[in-house]
PDB file of C-alpha atoms in Angstrom:
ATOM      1  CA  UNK A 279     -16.889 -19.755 -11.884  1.00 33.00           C
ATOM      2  CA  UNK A 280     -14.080 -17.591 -13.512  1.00 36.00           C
ATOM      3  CA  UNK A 281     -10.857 -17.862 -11.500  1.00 42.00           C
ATOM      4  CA  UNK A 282      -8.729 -15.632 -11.229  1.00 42.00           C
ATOM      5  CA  UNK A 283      -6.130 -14.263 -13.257  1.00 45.00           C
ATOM      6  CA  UNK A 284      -2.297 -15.592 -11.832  1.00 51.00           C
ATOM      7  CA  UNK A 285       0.274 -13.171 -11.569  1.00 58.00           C
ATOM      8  CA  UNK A 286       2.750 -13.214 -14.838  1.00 73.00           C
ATOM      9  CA  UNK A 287       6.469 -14.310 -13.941  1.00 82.00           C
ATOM     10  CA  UNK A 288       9.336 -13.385 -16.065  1.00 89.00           C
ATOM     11  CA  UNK A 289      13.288 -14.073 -15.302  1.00 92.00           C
ATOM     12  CA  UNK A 290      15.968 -12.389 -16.801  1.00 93.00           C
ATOM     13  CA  UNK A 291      19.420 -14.082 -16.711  1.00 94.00           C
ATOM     14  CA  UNK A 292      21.324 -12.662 -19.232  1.00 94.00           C
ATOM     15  CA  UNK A 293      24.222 -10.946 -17.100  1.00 92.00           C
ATOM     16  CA  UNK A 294      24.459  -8.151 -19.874  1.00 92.00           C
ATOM     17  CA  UNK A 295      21.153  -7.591 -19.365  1.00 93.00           C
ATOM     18  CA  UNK A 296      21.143  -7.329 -15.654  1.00 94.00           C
ATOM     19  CA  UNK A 297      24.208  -4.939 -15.521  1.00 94.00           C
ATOM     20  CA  UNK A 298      22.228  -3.052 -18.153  1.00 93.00           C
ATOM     21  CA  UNK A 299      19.373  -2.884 -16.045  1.00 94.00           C
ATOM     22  CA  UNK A 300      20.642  -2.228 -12.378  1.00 95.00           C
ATOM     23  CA  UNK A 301      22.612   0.673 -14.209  1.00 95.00           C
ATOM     24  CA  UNK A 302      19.587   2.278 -14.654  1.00 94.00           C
ATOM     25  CA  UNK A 303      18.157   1.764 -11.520  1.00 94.00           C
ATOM     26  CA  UNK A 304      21.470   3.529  -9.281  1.00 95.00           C
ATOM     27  CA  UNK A 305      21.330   5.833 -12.472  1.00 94.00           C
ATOM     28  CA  UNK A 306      17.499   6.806 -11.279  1.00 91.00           C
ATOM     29  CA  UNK A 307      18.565   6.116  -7.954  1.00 93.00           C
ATOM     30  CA  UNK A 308      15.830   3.815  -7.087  1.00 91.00           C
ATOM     31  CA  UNK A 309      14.223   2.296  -3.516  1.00 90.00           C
ATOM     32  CA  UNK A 310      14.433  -0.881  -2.792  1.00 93.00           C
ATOM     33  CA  UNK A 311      13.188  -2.752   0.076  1.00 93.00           C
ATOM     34  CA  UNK A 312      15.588  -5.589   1.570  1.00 95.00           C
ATOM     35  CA  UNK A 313      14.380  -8.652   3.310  1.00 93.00           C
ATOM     36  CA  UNK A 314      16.557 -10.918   4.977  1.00 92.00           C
ATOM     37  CA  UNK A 315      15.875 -14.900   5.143  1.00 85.00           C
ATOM     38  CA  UNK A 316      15.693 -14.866   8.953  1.00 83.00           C
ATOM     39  CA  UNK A 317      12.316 -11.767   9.125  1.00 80.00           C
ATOM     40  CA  UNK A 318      10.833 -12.269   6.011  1.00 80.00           C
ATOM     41  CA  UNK A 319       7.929  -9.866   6.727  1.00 79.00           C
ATOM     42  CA  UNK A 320      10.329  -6.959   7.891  1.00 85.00           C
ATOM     43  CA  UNK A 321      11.754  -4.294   5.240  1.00 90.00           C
ATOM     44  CA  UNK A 322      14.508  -2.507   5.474  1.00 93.00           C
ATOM     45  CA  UNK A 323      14.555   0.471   3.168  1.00 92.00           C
ATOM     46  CA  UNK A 324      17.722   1.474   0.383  1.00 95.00           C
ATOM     47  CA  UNK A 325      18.190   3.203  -2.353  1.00 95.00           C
ATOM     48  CA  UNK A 326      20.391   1.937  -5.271  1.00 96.00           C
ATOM     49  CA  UNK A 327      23.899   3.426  -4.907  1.00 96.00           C
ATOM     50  CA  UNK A 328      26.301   2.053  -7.624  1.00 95.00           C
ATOM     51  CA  UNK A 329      27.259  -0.696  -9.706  1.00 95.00           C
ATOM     52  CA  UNK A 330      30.526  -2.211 -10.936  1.00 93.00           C
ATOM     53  CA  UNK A 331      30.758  -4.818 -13.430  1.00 89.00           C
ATOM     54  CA  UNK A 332      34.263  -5.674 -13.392  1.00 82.00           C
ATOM     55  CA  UNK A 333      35.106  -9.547 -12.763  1.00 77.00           C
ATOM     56  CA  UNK A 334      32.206 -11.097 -10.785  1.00 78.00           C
ATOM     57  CA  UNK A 335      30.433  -7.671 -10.443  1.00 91.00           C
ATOM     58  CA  UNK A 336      28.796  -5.595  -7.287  1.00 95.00           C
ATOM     59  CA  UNK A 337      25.773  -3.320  -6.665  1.00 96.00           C
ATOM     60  CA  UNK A 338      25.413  -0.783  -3.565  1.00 96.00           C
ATOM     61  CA  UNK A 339      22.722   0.337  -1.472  1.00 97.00           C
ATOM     62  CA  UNK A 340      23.172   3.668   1.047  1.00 96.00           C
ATOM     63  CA  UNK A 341      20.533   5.423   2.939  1.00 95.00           C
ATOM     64  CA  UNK A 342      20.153   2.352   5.354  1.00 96.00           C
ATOM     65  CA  UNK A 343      19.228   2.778   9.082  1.00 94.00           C
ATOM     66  CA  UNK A 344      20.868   2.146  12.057  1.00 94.00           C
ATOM     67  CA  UNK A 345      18.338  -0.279  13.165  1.00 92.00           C
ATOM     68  CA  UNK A 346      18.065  -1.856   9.366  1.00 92.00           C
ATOM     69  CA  UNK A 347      22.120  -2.585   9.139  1.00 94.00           C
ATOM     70  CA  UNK A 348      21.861  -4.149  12.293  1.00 92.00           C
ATOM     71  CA  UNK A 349      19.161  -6.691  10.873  1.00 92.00           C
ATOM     72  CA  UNK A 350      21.687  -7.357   7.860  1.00 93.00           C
ATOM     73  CA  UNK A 351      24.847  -9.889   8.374  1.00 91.00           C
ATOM     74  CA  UNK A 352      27.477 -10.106   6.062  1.00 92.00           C
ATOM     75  CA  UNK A 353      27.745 -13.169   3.760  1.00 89.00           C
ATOM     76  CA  UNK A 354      24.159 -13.553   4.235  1.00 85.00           C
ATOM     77  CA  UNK A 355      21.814 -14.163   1.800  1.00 91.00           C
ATOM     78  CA  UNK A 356      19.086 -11.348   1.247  1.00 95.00           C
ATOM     79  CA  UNK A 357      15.972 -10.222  -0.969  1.00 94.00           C
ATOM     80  CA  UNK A 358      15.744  -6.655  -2.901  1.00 95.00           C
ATOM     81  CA  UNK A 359      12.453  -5.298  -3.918  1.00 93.00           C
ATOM     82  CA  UNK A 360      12.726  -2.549  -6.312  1.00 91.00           C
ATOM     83  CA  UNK A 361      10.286   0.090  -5.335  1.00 82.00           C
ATOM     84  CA  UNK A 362       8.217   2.449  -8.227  1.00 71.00           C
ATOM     85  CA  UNK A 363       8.226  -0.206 -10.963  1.00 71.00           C
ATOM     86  CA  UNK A 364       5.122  -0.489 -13.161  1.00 66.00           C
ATOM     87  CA  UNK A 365       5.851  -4.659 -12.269  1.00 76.00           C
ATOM     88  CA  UNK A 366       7.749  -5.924  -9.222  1.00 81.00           C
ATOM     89  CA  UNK A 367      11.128  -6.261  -9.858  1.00 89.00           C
ATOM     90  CA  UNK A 368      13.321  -8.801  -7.305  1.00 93.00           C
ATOM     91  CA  UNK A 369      16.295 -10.660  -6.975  1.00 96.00           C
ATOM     92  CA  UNK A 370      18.391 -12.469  -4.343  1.00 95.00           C
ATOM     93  CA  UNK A 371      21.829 -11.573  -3.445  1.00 96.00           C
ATOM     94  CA  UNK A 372      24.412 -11.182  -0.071  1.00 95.00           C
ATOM     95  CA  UNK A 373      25.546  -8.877   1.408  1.00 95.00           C
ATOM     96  CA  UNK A 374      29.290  -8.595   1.031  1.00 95.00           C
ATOM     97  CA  UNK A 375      30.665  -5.206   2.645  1.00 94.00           C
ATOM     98  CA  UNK A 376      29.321  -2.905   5.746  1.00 95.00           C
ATOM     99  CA  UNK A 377      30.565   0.807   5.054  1.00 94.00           C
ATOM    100  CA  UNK A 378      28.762   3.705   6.970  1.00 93.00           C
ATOM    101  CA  UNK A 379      24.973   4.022   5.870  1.00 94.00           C
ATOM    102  CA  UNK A 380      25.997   1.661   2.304  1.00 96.00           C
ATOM    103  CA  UNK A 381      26.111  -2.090   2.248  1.00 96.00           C
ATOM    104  CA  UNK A 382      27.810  -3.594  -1.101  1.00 96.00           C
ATOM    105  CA  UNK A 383      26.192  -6.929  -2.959  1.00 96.00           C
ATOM    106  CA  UNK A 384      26.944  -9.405  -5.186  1.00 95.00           C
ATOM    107  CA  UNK A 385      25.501  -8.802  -8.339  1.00 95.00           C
ATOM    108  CA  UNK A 386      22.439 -11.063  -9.067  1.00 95.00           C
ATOM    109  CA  UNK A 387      22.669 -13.570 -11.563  1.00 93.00           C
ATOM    110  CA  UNK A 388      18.834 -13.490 -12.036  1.00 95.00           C
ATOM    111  CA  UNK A 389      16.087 -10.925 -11.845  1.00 94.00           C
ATOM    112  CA  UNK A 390      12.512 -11.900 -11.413  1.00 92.00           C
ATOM    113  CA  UNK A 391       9.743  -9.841 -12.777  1.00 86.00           C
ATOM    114  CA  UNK A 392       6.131 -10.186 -11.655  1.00 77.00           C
ATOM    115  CA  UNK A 393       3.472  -8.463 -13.538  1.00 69.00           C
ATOM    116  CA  UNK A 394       0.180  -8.363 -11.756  1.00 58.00           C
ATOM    117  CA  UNK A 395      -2.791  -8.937 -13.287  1.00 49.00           C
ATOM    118  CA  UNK A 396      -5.382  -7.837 -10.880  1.00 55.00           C
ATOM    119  CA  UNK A 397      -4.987  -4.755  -8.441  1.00 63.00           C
ATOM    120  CA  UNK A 398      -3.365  -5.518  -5.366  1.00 75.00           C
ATOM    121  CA  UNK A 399      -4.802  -4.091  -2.205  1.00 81.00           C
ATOM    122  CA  UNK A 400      -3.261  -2.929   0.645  1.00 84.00           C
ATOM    123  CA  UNK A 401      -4.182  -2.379   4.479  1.00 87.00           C
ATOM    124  CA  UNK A 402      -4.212   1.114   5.518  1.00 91.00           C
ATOM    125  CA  UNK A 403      -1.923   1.632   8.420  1.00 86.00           C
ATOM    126  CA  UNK A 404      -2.652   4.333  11.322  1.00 87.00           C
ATOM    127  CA  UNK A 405       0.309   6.361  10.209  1.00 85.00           C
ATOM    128  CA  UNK A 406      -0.975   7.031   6.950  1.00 90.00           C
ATOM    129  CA  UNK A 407      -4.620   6.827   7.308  1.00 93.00           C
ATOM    130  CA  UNK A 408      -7.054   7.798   4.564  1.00 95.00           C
ATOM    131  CA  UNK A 409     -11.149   8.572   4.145  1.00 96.00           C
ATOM    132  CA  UNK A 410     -13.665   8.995   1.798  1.00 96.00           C
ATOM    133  CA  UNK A 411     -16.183  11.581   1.907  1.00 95.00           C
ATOM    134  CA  UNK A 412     -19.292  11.537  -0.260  1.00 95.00           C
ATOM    135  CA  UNK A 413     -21.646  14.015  -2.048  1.00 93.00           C
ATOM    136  CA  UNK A 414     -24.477  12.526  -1.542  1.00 90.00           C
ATOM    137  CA  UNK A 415     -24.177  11.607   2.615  1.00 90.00           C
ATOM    138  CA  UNK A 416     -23.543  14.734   5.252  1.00 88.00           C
ATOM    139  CA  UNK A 417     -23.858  14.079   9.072  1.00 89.00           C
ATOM    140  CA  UNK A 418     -26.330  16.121  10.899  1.00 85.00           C
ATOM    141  CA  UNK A 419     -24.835  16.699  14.489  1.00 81.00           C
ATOM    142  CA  UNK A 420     -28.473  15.286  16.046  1.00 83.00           C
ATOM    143  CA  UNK A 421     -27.651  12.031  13.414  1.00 86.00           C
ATOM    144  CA  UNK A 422     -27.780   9.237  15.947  1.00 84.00           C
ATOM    145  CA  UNK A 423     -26.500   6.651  13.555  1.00 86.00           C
ATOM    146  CA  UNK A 424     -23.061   8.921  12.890  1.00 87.00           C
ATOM    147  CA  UNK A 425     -19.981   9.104  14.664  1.00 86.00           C
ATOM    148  CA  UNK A 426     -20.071  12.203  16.954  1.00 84.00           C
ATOM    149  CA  UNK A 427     -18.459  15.396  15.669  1.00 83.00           C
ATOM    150  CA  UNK A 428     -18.086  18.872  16.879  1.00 82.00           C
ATOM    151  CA  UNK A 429     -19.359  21.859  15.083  1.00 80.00           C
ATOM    152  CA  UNK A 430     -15.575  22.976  14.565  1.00 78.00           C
ATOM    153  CA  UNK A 431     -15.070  19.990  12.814  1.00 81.00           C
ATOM    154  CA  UNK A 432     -18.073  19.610  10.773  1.00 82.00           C
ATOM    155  CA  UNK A 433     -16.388  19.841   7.153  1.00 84.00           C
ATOM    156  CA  UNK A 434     -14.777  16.351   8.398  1.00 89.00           C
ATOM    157  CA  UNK A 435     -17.719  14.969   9.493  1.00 89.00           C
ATOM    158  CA  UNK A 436     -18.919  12.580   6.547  1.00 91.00           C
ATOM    159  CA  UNK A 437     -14.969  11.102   5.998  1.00 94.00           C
ATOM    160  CA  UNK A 438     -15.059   7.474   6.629  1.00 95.00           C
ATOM    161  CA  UNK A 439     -12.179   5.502   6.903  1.00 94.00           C
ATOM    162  CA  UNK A 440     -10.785   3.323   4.739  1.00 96.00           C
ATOM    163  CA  UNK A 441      -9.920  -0.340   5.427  1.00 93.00           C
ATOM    164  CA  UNK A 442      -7.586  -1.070   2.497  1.00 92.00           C
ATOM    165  CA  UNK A 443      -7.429   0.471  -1.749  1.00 93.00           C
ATOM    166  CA  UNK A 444      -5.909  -0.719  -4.479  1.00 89.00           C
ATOM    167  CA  UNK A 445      -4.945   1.208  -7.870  1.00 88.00           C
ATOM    168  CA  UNK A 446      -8.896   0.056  -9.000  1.00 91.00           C
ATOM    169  CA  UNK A 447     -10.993   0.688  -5.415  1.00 93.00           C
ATOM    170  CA  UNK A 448     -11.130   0.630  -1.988  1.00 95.00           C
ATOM    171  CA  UNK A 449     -13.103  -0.996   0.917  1.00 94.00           C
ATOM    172  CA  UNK A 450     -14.697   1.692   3.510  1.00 95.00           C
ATOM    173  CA  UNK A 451     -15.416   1.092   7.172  1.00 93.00           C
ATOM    174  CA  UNK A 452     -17.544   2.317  10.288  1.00 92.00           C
ATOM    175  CA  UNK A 453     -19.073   1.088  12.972  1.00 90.00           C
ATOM    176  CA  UNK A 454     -22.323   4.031  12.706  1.00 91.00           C
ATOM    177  CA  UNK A 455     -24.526   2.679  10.107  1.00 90.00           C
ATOM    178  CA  UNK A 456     -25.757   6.054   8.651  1.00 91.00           C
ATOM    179  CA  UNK A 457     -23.584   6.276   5.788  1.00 90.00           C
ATOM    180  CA  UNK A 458     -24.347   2.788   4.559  1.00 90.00           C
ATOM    181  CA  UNK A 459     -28.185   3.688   4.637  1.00 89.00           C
ATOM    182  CA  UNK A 460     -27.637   6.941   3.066  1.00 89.00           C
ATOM    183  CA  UNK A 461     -26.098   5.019   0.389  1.00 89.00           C
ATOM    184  CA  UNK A 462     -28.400   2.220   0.337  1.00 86.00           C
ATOM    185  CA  UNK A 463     -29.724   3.249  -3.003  1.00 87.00           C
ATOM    186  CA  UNK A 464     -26.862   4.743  -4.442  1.00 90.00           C
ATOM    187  CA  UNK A 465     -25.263   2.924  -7.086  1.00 92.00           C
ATOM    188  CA  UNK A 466     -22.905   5.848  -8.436  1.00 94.00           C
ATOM    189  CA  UNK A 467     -21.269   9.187  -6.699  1.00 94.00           C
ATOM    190  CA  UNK A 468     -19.903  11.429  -9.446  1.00 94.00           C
ATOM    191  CA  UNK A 469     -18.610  13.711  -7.022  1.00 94.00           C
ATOM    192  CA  UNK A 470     -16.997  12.286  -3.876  1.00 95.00           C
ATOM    193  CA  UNK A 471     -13.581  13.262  -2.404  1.00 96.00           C
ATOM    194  CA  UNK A 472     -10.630  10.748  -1.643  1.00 97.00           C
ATOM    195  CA  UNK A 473      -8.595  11.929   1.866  1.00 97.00           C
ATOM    196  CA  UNK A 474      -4.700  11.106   1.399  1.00 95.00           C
ATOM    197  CA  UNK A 475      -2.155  12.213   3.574  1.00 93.00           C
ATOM    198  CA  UNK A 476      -0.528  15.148   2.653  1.00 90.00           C
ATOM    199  CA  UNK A 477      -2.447  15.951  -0.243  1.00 91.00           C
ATOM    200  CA  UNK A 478      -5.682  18.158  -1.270  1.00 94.00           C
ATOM    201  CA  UNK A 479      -9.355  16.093  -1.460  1.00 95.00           C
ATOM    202  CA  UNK A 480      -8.833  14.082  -4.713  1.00 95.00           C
ATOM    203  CA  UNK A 481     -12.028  14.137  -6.850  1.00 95.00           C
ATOM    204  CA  UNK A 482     -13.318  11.221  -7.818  1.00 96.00           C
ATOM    205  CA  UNK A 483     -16.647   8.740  -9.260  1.00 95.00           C
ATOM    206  CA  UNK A 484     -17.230   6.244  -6.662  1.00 95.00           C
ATOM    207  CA  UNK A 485     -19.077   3.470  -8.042  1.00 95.00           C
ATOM    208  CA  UNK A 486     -20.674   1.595  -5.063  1.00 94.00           C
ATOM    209  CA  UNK A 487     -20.145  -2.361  -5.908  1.00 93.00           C
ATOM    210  CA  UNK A 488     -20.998  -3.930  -2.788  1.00 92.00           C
ATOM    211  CA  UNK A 489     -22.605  -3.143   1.404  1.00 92.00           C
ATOM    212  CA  UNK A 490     -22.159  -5.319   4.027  1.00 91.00           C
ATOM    213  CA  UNK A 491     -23.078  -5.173   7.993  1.00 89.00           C
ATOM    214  CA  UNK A 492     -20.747  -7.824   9.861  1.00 88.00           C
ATOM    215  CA  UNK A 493     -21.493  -8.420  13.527  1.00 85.00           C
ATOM    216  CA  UNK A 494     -18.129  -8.693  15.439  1.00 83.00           C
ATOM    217  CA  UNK A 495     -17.733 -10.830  18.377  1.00 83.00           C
ATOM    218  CA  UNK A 496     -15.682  -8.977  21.331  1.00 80.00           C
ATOM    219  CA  UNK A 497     -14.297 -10.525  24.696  1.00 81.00           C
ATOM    220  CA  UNK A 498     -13.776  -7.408  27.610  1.00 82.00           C
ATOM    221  CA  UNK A 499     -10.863  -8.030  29.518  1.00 80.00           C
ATOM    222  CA  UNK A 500     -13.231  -9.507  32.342  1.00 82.00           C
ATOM    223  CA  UNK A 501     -14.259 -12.227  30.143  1.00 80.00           C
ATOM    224  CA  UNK A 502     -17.849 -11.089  29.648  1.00 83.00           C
ATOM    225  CA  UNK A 503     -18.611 -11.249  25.540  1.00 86.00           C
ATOM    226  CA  UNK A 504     -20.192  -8.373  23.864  1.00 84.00           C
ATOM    227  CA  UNK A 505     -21.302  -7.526  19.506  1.00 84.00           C
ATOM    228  CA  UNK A 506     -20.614  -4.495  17.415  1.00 83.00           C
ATOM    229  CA  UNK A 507     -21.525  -3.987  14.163  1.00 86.00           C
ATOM    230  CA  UNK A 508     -19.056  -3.110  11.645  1.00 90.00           C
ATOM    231  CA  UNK A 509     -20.468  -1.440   8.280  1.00 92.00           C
ATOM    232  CA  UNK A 510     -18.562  -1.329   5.289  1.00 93.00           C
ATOM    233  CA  UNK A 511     -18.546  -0.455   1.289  1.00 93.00           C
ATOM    234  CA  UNK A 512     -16.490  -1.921  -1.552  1.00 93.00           C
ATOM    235  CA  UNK A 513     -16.151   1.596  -4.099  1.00 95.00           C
ATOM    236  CA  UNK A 514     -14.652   1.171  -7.207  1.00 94.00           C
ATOM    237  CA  UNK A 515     -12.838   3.963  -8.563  1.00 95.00           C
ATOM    238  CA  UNK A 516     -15.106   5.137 -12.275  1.00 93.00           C
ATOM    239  CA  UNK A 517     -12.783   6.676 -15.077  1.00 88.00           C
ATOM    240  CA  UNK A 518      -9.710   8.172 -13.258  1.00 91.00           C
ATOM    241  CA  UNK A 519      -7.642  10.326 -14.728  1.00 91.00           C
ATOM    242  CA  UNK A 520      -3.886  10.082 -15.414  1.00 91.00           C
ATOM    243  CA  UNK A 521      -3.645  12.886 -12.530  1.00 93.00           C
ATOM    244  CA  UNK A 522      -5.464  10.960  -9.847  1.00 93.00           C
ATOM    245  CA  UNK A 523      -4.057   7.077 -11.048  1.00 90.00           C
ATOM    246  CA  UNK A 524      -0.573   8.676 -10.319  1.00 89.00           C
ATOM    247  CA  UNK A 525      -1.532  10.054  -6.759  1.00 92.00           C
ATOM    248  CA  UNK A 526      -3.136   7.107  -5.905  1.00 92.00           C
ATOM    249  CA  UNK A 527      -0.157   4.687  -6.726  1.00 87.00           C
ATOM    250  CA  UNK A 528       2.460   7.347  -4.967  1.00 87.00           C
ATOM    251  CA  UNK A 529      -0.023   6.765  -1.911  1.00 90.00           C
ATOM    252  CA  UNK A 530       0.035   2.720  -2.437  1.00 87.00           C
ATOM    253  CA  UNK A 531       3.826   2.682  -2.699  1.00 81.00           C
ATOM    254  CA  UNK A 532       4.020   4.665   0.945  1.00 82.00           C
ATOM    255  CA  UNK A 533       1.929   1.852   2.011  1.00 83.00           C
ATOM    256  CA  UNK A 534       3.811  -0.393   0.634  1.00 76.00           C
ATOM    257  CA  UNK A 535       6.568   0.924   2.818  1.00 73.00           C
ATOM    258  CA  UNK A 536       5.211   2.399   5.140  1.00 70.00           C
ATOM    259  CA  UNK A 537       6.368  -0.713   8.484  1.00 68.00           C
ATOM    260  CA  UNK A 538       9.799  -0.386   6.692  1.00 76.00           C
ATOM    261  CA  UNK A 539      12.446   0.035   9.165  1.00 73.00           C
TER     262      UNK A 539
END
């Protein structure tokens, strides 16, 4: 079995280099998320500010939240993920000065670059909640096995929901099962329609890669146990144009953001 590909780690620790590169990044005025050691799994969000280089050296970060500089202590140790890089771009420092919405750093004395090798995927959150739609599937409104619509609403009918998407794909779900047989021998939509937030029906070729029915054990509040079905559809996205691979990764980096504080 072919394993997969590991994600390619690079560290740069040249301080010239460093100084060279953070310039650019307050120059472009980048985002960053911040982590601190004690939440790991919240982000607070910045955008590079300035730089000095003088003697040991300090970067800035402004547009910080109330609730993020709370989460932030002086002298304490911290992680910055650079947002809108073609790799992920990170590096520890601590935070050494609280000013209004700006917190000042020591410069890094490393940078860590990880280029990813396969697409990663990320969970759709309800906030920014996005749906396929396909040519070749329409609800009827007497379709028993589709979610209920009214007539109003019948353009909106045949969007199902996505579950998660990557730059290469994404994973559809819905607990009415007439989409997946409508698609049962479908291998290949030329003309289906991507949902984002905010943004007119991307066309795209959904290539149909994989169907699945998953029963779903539930337990009512009373303690009584009940199934539902959950029906989903791996798509892979079939020769995307520069046009749509740039929406697409705009829409992945509000994800990636998108439980930022």
């Amino acid at each position: 079995m072919t394993q997969p590909n590991p994600d390619t780690t690079s560290k740069i620790t040249n301080p010239q280099r460093i100084a060279r590169i953070l310039t650019k990044m307050c120059e472009g005025r980048m985002q960053v998320i911040i982590r601190t050691k004690e939440n790991i799994k919240l982000g607070i969000r910045a955008t590079f500010a300035a730089i000095t280089v003088e003697r040991s050296g300090t970067v800035s970060f402004d547009k910080i939240s109330v609730f993020g500089l709370e989460k932030l202590s002086l002298n304490g140790p911290i992680k910055i993920e650079v947002m809108g890089m073609p790799t992920m771009v990170m590096f520890i420092t601590e935070v050494l000065e609280k000013v209004g919405d700006t917190i000042t750093c020591q410069l890094p004395v490393m940078l860590t670059s990880i280029e990813r090798r396969q697409n990663s995927r990320f969970k759709v959150s309800p906030a920014f909640m996005a749906y396929m739609s396909f040519s070749v599937w329409q609800p009827e409104a007497n379709d028993t096995g589709a979610a209920p619509f009214f007539e109003v609403y019948r353009s909106m009918a045949g969007w199902i929901p996505l579950v998660d998407i990557s730059a290469g794909g994404i994973c559809l779900s819905s607990h009415f099962p007439s989409f997946i047989n409508a698609l049962d021998n479908v291998n290949l939509d030329t003309q289906a329609n991507l949902h984002l937030p905010m943004q007119n029906p991307l066309a795209v070729q959904a290539a149909i890669r994989w169907k699945r029915r998953i029963k779903n054990r539930l337990v009512d509040a009373d303690d009584s146990e009940r199934y539902q079905m959950d029906f989903r559809i791996g798509v892979e996205f079939a020769e995307l144009s520069d046009e749509r691979k740039i929406q697409i990764r705009n829409y992945l980096r509000q994800l990636s953001v998108a439980e930022a504080i």
